[in-house]
Amino acid sequence: MLSARNQFAGTVKALKLGNVAAEVVISVGELEFVSMITRGSAEALGLKPGDKVSVVIKSTEVLIDK
């Protein structure tokens, strides 16, 4: 269990592996979240398109624009 309250169930839509980093695109309903994680973390999680995952957002700053 995590203390972060902003948790969303989603599905990996795309995964781009680089030498060091991985870009993970996750669909949550009509929204898409894009996260950069280490390639090692992506491999340790065994991430692949179609996987069910959780998006966890823990931030000290949230920007709003209108």
XYZ file of N, CA and C in Angstrom:
198
model
N 0.848 -1.178 0.000
C 0.000 0.000 0.000
C 0.890 1.237 0.000
N 0.509 2.213 -0.808
C 1.268 3.451 -0.909
C 0.514 4.595 -0.260
N 1.247 5.598 0.199
C 0.607 6.760 0.801
C 0.097 7.743 -0.243
N 0.562 7.631 -1.477
C 0.121 8.538 -2.532
C -1.362 8.315 -2.816
N -2.123 9.400 -2.836
C -3.570 9.278 -3.062
C -3.938 9.274 -4.533
N -3.069 9.796 -5.378
C -3.375 9.892 -6.802
C -2.898 8.632 -7.516
N -3.749 7.607 -7.493
C -3.435 6.328 -8.118
C -4.530 5.990 -9.129
N -4.109 5.606 -10.324
C -5.053 5.330 -11.400
C -4.717 3.994 -12.054
N -5.727 3.171 -12.272
C -5.536 1.900 -12.973
C -5.519 2.176 -14.465
N -4.540 1.611 -15.165
C -4.425 1.847 -16.591
C -3.820 0.670 -17.321
N -3.574 0.881 -18.615
C -3.024 -0.146 -19.487
C -1.852 0.434 -20.265
N -0.757 -0.306 -20.319
C 0.395 0.141 -21.101
C 0.004 0.159 -22.570
N 0.097 1.332 -23.187
C -0.252 1.493 -24.595
C 0.984 1.344 -25.475
N 2.108 1.896 -25.009
C 3.345 1.835 -25.791
C 4.535 1.854 -24.846
N 5.633 1.276 -25.320
C 6.870 1.222 -24.556
C 8.029 1.399 -25.524
N 8.830 2.431 -25.281
C 10.008 2.672 -26.118
C 11.241 2.544 -25.237
N 12.048 1.518 -25.507
C 13.253 1.279 -24.722
C 14.447 1.962 -25.367
N 15.143 2.785 -24.588
C 16.391 3.385 -25.027
C 17.547 2.664 -24.362
N 18.748 3.191 -24.511
C 19.920 2.571 -23.879
C 19.851 2.624 -22.365
N 19.349 3.752 -21.844
C 19.324 3.966 -20.398
C 17.909 4.129 -19.864
N 17.043 4.795 -20.634
C 15.696 5.124 -20.174
C 14.641 4.415 -21.016
N 13.433 4.415 -20.478
C 12.278 3.861 -21.183
C 11.134 4.856 -21.080
N 10.449 5.076 -22.205
C 9.251 5.910 -22.209
C 8.050 4.982 -22.188
N 7.187 5.176 -21.201
C 6.016 4.320 -21.048
C 4.768 5.179 -21.224
N 3.915 4.804 -22.160
C 2.650 5.492 -22.383
C 1.553 4.601 -21.809
N 0.754 5.183 -20.901
C -0.288 4.423 -20.214
C -1.637 5.090 -20.455
N -2.605 4.303 -20.886
C -3.970 4.792 -21.091
C -4.772 4.582 -19.822
N -5.433 5.661 -19.404
C -6.358 5.613 -18.270
C -7.651 6.240 -18.776
N -8.597 5.413 -19.158
C -9.808 5.932 -19.788
C -9.427 6.646 -21.076
N -9.861 7.893 -21.216
C -9.535 8.684 -22.398
C -8.230 9.453 -22.240
N -7.611 9.375 -21.074
C -6.360 10.083 -20.806
C -5.158 9.208 -21.099
N -4.030 9.859 -21.409
C -2.755 9.160 -21.547
C -1.739 9.795 -20.618
N -1.023 8.973 -19.901
C 0.078 9.411 -19.059
C 1.359 8.913 -19.707
N 2.380 9.759 -19.726
C 3.679 9.369 -20.267
C 4.687 9.480 -19.129
N 5.433 8.420 -18.911
C 6.415 8.388 -17.836
C 7.766 7.939 -18.377
N 8.811 8.597 -17.928
C 10.179 8.185 -18.234
C 10.723 7.460 -17.006
N 11.100 6.217 -17.182
C 11.696 5.437 -16.106
C 12.994 4.831 -16.639
N 13.773 4.246 -15.769
C 15.003 3.617 -16.245
C 14.654 2.353 -17.036
N 15.508 2.023 -17.977
C 15.312 0.794 -18.748
C 15.335 -0.412 -17.809
N 16.224 -0.357 -16.821
C 16.309 -1.453 -15.848
C 15.001 -1.662 -15.101
N 14.329 -0.572 -14.733
C 13.039 -0.685 -14.044
C 11.984 -1.284 -14.964
N 11.968 -0.836 -16.223
C 11.000 -1.381 -17.188
C 11.216 -2.879 -17.376
N 12.480 -3.277 -17.455
C 12.789 -4.703 -17.628
C 12.460 -5.490 -16.368
N 12.758 -4.927 -15.198
C 12.458 -5.623 -13.939
C 10.954 -5.826 -13.767
N 10.150 -4.853 -14.231
C 8.696 -4.972 -14.164
C 8.149 -5.859 -15.281
N 8.975 -6.132 -16.282
C 8.532 -6.930 -17.413
C 7.440 -6.229 -18.219
N 7.521 -4.900 -18.325
C 6.471 -4.132 -18.992
C 6.377 -4.448 -20.478
N 5.129 -4.523 -20.942
C 4.864 -4.696 -22.374
C 3.479 -4.131 -22.668
N 3.236 -3.708 -23.912
C 1.915 -3.184 -24.261
C 0.808 -4.178 -23.889
N -0.263 -3.631 -23.336
C -1.397 -4.457 -22.911
C -1.393 -4.782 -21.439
N -0.241 -4.588 -20.762
C -0.162 -4.876 -19.332
C -1.045 -3.934 -18.530
N -1.699 -4.464 -17.520
C -2.454 -3.656 -16.563
C -1.477 -3.154 -15.510
N -1.469 -1.834 -15.299
C -0.543 -1.212 -14.354
C -1.267 -0.136 -13.554
N -0.595 0.389 -12.560
C -1.097 1.534 -11.807
C -0.209 2.727 -12.074
N -0.829 3.884 -12.296
C -0.113 5.150 -12.404
C -0.213 5.791 -11.030
N 0.921 6.099 -10.429
C 0.944 6.719 -9.112
C 1.618 8.075 -9.243
N 0.905 9.130 -8.855
C 1.436 10.486 -8.973
C 1.659 11.036 -7.575
N 2.899 11.367 -7.297
C 3.274 11.959 -6.019
C 4.085 13.198 -6.350
N 3.514 14.357 -6.135
C 4.171 15.589 -6.550
C 4.006 16.678 -5.511
N 5.005 17.498 -5.405
C 4.914 18.651 -4.502
C 4.384 19.874 -5.236
N 4.232 19.767 -6.559
C 3.774 20.901 -7.349
C 2.865 20.425 -8.479
N 1.704 21.028 -8.591
C 0.767 20.754 -9.672
C 0.452 22.091 -10.326
N 0.655 22.200 -11.626
C 0.417 23.435 -12.344
C -0.934 23.382 -13.039
N -1.654 24.492 -13.032
C -2.935 24.612 -13.708
C -2.872 25.826 -14.606
N -3.336 25.682 -15.847
C -3.358 26.776 -16.797
C -4.752 26.919 -17.361
N -5.128 28.136 -17.655
C -6.459 28.362 -18.245
C -6.323 29.321 -19.401
